[in-house]
Coordinates of C-alpha atoms in Angstrom, one line a residue:
Chain A
X1 CA 0.0 0.0 0.0
X2 CA 1.2 3.5 -0.8
X3 CA -0.1 6.9 -1.8
X4 CA 0.8 8.7 -5.0
X5 CA 0.8 12.4 -5.4
X6 CA 2.9 15.3 -6.4
X7 CA 5.8 16.2 -4.1
X8 CA 7.7 19.4 -3.7
X9 CA 11.3 19.0 -2.6
X10 CA 11.8 21.4 0.3
X11 CA 11.8 25.0 -0.8
X12 CA 13.7 24.3 -4.1
X13 CA 11.0 24.9 -6.6
X14 CA 11.3 21.2 -7.8
X15 CA 7.9 19.5 -8.0
X16 CA 8.0 15.8 -8.7
X17 CA 4.8 14.4 -10.4
X18 CA 3.2 11.4 -9.0
X19 CA 5.8 10.7 -6.3
X20 CA 5.4 7.5 -4.4
X21 CA 4.7 8.1 -0.7
X22 CA 5.1 5.1 1.5
X23 CA 5.0 4.7 5.3
X24 CA 8.4 3.6 6.4
X25 CA 7.6 3.2 10.1
X26 CA 5.0 3.8 12.7
X27 CA 6.6 4.6 16.1
X28 CA 4.2 3.6 18.9
X29 CA 3.9 4.9 22.4
X30 CA 1.3 4.3 25.1
X31 CA 0.4 7.4 27.1
X32 CA -0.9 6.0 30.3
X33 CA -2.4 9.2 31.7
X34 CA -3.7 12.5 30.4
X35 CA -1.1 15.2 30.4
X36 CA -1.8 18.2 32.6
X37 CA -3.5 20.8 30.6
X38 CA -2.2 24.3 30.1
X39 CA -3.7 26.8 32.5
X40 CA -5.0 29.1 29.8
X41 CA -8.5 28.0 29.0
X42 CA -8.1 29.6 25.5
X43 CA -5.2 27.3 24.7
X44 CA -7.0 24.4 26.4
X45 CA -9.8 24.4 24.0
X46 CA -7.6 24.5 20.9
X47 CA -5.1 21.8 21.9
X48 CA -5.9 18.6 19.9
X49 CA -6.4 15.4 22.0
X50 CA -3.3 13.8 20.4
X51 CA -1.1 16.3 22.4
X52 CA -2.4 15.4 25.8
X53 CA -5.0 12.6 26.0
X54 CA -4.1 9.1 27.2
X55 CA -4.0 6.4 24.6
X56 CA -2.0 4.4 22.2
X57 CA -0.3 6.8 19.9
X58 CA 1.3 6.1 16.5
X59 CA 3.9 8.5 14.9
X60 CA 4.1 8.1 11.2
X61 CA 7.3 8.4 9.1
X62 CA 6.8 8.7 5.4
X63 CA 9.4 8.3 2.7
X64 CA 8.9 9.8 -0.7
X65 CA 10.4 8.1 -3.8
X66 CA 10.5 9.5 -7.3
X67 CA 8.3 6.5 -8.3
X68 CA 7.5 3.0 -7.4
X69 CA 10.3 1.6 -9.6
X70 CA 12.9 3.5 -7.6
X71 CA 11.6 2.0 -4.4
X72 CA 11.5 -1.5 -5.8
X73 CA 14.9 -1.2 -7.3
X74 CA 16.6 -0.1 -4.1
X75 CA 17.1 3.5 -5.0
X76 CA 17.0 6.2 -2.3
X77 CA 14.0 8.4 -1.4
X78 CA 13.9 12.0 -2.7
X79 CA 12.4 13.1 0.6
X80 CA 10.9 12.2 3.9
X81 CA 8.0 13.6 5.8
X82 CA 8.8 13.1 9.5
X83 CA 8.3 14.7 12.8
X84 CA 12.0 14.5 13.8
X85 CA 15.0 14.2 11.5
X86 CA 16.1 11.1 13.4
X87 CA 13.0 9.4 12.1
X88 CA 14.7 9.2 8.7
X89 CA 18.2 9.0 10.0
X90 CA 20.7 7.5 7.5
X91 CA 18.1 6.3 5.1
X92 CA 18.4 9.2 2.7
X93 CA 22.1 10.0 3.0
X94 CA 23.6 10.1 -0.4
X95 CA 20.5 11.3 -2.1
X96 CA 19.4 14.6 -0.8
X97 CA 20.4 17.1 1.8
X98 CA 18.6 16.4 5.0
X99 CA 17.7 20.1 5.4
X100 CA 15.3 19.5 2.6
X101 CA 13.3 16.9 4.5
X102 CA 9.9 18.1 5.6
X103 CA 10.5 17.7 9.3
X104 CA 7.8 20.2 10.2
X105 CA 5.1 18.9 8.0
X106 CA 1.9 21.0 7.5
X107 CA -0.1 18.3 9.3
X108 CA 0.0 16.1 12.4
X109 CA 1.9 12.9 11.9
X110 CA 0.6 11.4 15.2
X111 CA -2.7 9.6 15.5
X112 CA -4.5 7.4 18.1
X113 CA -4.3 3.7 17.4
X114 CA -7.5 1.8 17.9
X115 CA -6.5 -1.3 19.8
X116 CA -9.9 -2.9 19.2
X117 CA -9.9 -2.4 15.4
X118 CA -9.4 -5.4 13.2
X119 CA -7.2 -3.2 10.9
X120 CA -3.4 -3.4 11.4
X121 CA -1.6 -0.4 12.7
X122 CA -0.2 0.2 9.2
X123 CA -3.7 0.2 7.7
X124 CA -4.9 2.6 10.4
X125 CA -1.9 4.8 9.7
X126 CA -2.7 5.0 6.0
X127 CA -6.4 5.6 6.8
X128 CA -5.3 8.4 9.0
X129 CA -3.1 9.9 6.3
X130 CA -6.0 9.9 3.9
X131 CA -8.0 12.1 6.1
X132 CA -5.4 14.8 5.9
X133 CA -5.8 17.6 3.3
X134 CA -2.2 17.1 2.1
X135 CA -3.2 13.7 0.8
X136 CA -6.6 14.5 -0.5
X137 CA -6.8 13.5 -4.1
X138 CA -3.9 11.2 -3.8
X139 CA -4.0 7.9 -5.6
X140 CA -3.9 4.7 -3.5
X141 CA -1.7 2.1 -5.0
Chain B
X1 CA 28.4 33.3 -14.3
X2 CA 27.1 29.8 -13.8
X3 CA 27.0 26.4 -15.6
X4 CA 23.8 24.7 -16.7
X5 CA 23.5 21.0 -17.1
X6 CA 21.2 18.2 -16.0
X7 CA 21.5 17.1 -12.4
X8 CA 20.6 13.6 -11.3
X9 CA 19.7 13.4 -7.6
X10 CA 22.2 10.7 -6.6
X11 CA 20.8 7.2 -6.1
X12 CA 17.4 8.1 -7.5
X13 CA 16.0 8.2 -11.0
X14 CA 15.1 11.9 -10.7
X15 CA 16.8 14.1 -13.1
X16 CA 16.5 17.9 -12.9
X17 CA 16.8 19.1 -16.5
X18 CA 18.9 22.2 -17.1
X19 CA 19.8 22.6 -13.4
X20 CA 21.7 25.8 -12.5
X21 CA 25.2 25.1 -11.0
X22 CA 26.8 28.1 -9.4
X23 CA 30.1 28.3 -7.4
X24 CA 29.0 29.1 -3.9
X25 CA 32.3 28.9 -2.0
X26 CA 36.0 28.7 -2.7
X27 CA 38.1 27.6 0.2
X28 CA 41.7 28.8 -0.4
X29 CA 44.6 27.3 1.5
X30 CA 48.2 28.1 1.2
X31 CA 50.8 25.3 1.3
X32 CA 54.1 26.8 2.3
X33 CA 56.3 24.0 1.2
X34 CA 56.0 21.2 -1.3
X35 CA 54.3 18.2 0.3
X36 CA 55.2 14.6 -0.2
X37 CA 51.8 14.1 -1.7
X38 CA 49.1 11.6 -1.0
X39 CA 50.0 8.4 0.8
X40 CA 48.5 4.9 0.6
X41 CA 46.8 3.2 3.5
X42 CA 50.1 1.6 4.2
X43 CA 51.7 5.0 4.7
X44 CA 53.7 4.9 1.5
X45 CA 53.7 7.5 -1.2
X46 CA 50.9 6.8 -3.7
X47 CA 52.7 6.4 -7.0
X48 CA 49.5 5.8 -8.9
X49 CA 48.9 9.5 -9.1
X50 CA 50.5 11.6 -11.7
X51 CA 52.3 14.0 -9.5
X52 CA 53.9 15.9 -12.3
X53 CA 50.6 17.1 -13.8
X54 CA 48.6 17.6 -10.6
X55 CA 50.3 20.1 -8.5
X56 CA 47.2 20.4 -6.4
X57 CA 48.4 17.3 -4.6
X58 CA 51.8 18.5 -3.5
X59 CA 53.1 21.7 -4.8
X60 CA 53.5 24.7 -2.5
X61 CA 51.2 27.5 -3.4
X62 CA 47.5 28.1 -3.3
X63 CA 45.0 25.2 -3.5
X64 CA 41.4 26.0 -3.9
X65 CA 38.5 23.8 -3.0
X66 CA 35.3 24.6 -4.8
X67 CA 31.7 24.1 -3.6
X68 CA 28.9 24.3 -6.0
X69 CA 25.3 25.0 -5.3
X70 CA 22.8 23.3 -7.6
X71 CA 19.5 25.0 -8.1
X72 CA 16.5 23.8 -10.0
X73 CA 16.8 26.8 -12.3
X74 CA 18.2 30.4 -12.4
X75 CA 14.7 31.6 -11.4
X76 CA 14.7 29.4 -8.4
X77 CA 18.0 30.8 -7.3
X78 CA 17.0 34.4 -8.1
X79 CA 13.7 33.9 -6.1
X80 CA 15.5 32.7 -3.0
X81 CA 14.7 29.0 -3.3
X82 CA 17.0 26.5 -1.7
X83 CA 19.6 24.6 -3.7
X84 CA 18.8 21.0 -4.4
X85 CA 22.4 20.0 -3.5
X86 CA 25.8 21.4 -2.6
X87 CA 28.5 19.6 -4.5
X88 CA 31.9 19.3 -2.9
X89 CA 30.7 19.6 0.7
X90 CA 28.6 16.5 1.4
X91 CA 29.0 12.9 0.9
X92 CA 27.0 12.8 -2.3
X93 CA 27.9 10.0 -4.7
X94 CA 27.2 10.9 -8.3
X95 CA 27.5 8.3 -10.9
X96 CA 29.6 10.6 -12.9
X97 CA 32.9 11.9 -11.5
X98 CA 32.7 15.6 -11.0
X99 CA 35.8 15.9 -9.0
X100 CA 39.3 16.7 -9.9
X101 CA 41.0 13.6 -11.2
X102 CA 42.0 11.4 -8.3
X103 CA 40.4 13.5 -5.7
X104 CA 37.3 11.4 -5.0
X105 CA 34.5 13.9 -4.4
X106 CA 36.7 16.9 -3.9
X107 CA 36.8 19.6 -6.6
X108 CA 40.2 21.2 -6.1
X109 CA 42.6 23.1 -8.3
X110 CA 45.9 24.8 -8.0
X111 CA 45.7 28.5 -8.3
X112 CA 48.3 30.3 -10.2
X113 CA 48.7 33.7 -8.5
X114 CA 50.2 35.1 -11.7
X115 CA 47.1 34.3 -13.6
X116 CA 45.3 37.4 -14.9
X117 CA 42.0 35.7 -14.3
X118 CA 40.4 36.2 -11.0
X119 CA 39.9 33.2 -8.6
X120 CA 36.2 32.8 -9.6
X121 CA 37.0 32.6 -13.3
X122 CA 39.8 30.2 -12.5
X123 CA 37.3 28.0 -10.6
X124 CA 34.8 27.9 -13.5
X125 CA 37.6 27.2 -16.0
X126 CA 38.7 24.3 -13.8
X127 CA 35.1 23.0 -13.5
X128 CA 34.8 23.1 -17.3
X129 CA 38.0 20.9 -17.5
X130 CA 36.3 18.1 -15.6
X131 CA 34.4 15.3 -17.3
X132 CA 31.3 16.3 -15.4
X133 CA 31.1 19.8 -16.7
X134 CA 32.8 19.6 -20.1
X135 CA 29.4 19.8 -21.9
X136 CA 27.8 22.2 -19.6
X137 CA 26.4 25.5 -20.9
X138 CA 27.9 28.8 -19.7
X139 CA 25.1 31.0 -18.6

């Protein structure tokens, strides 16, 4: 399973058509208790549950290849969409400057894993990604 | 002054057509006396290198290490976009050898201080002497 959509490499002006977006890893963490909320009620109401609520949390790391053939032939990704640079550590070296990774993606890479779902964590992760505007209109392949 | 040629993002099939290659930095170092030159992993003088034609390896004088920023296009560079790559700085393996002969990924040349050309022109002239840039377009 993967998602195909155009991809802009960093702030370079290079747009790659129909790039192959594939989840490389889902880091999981169990938050046992709710975090203490900020004192400001204004911030309280705006903070998404994923930042504070107890639950089983998945953090998605996405690699972007020029196309499926590159991935199948062992070529390197042209980019990574990750929360932290270390999530893509050493996997892109030799292809592209890591400063061009999207380490502050325009969307949340963390989601609540549903432990009672019959879907695997990976399927849940893709289903979550497909709810994000960035991936709207992407082709599932 | 810049050079235009295609750029293949290493280890991918992605080729940026007509990429804009511009010298971003020249690191100049002075070598006070002639050096013995490169040595092998056994600590012996590397006789595989042509020391007579490559003074950059050993001769006293000014050696210049060139770093090149590669942009998608001139417009990308003029509009403040980031370079796709910086050649000569990072561990980027291109299939073609863009480096000075025998220097792995380093792009270095020996600068003749008596040359009437300025250091930047010398750098571009050196780049155009490499296999990687010999068919590049001056822009």
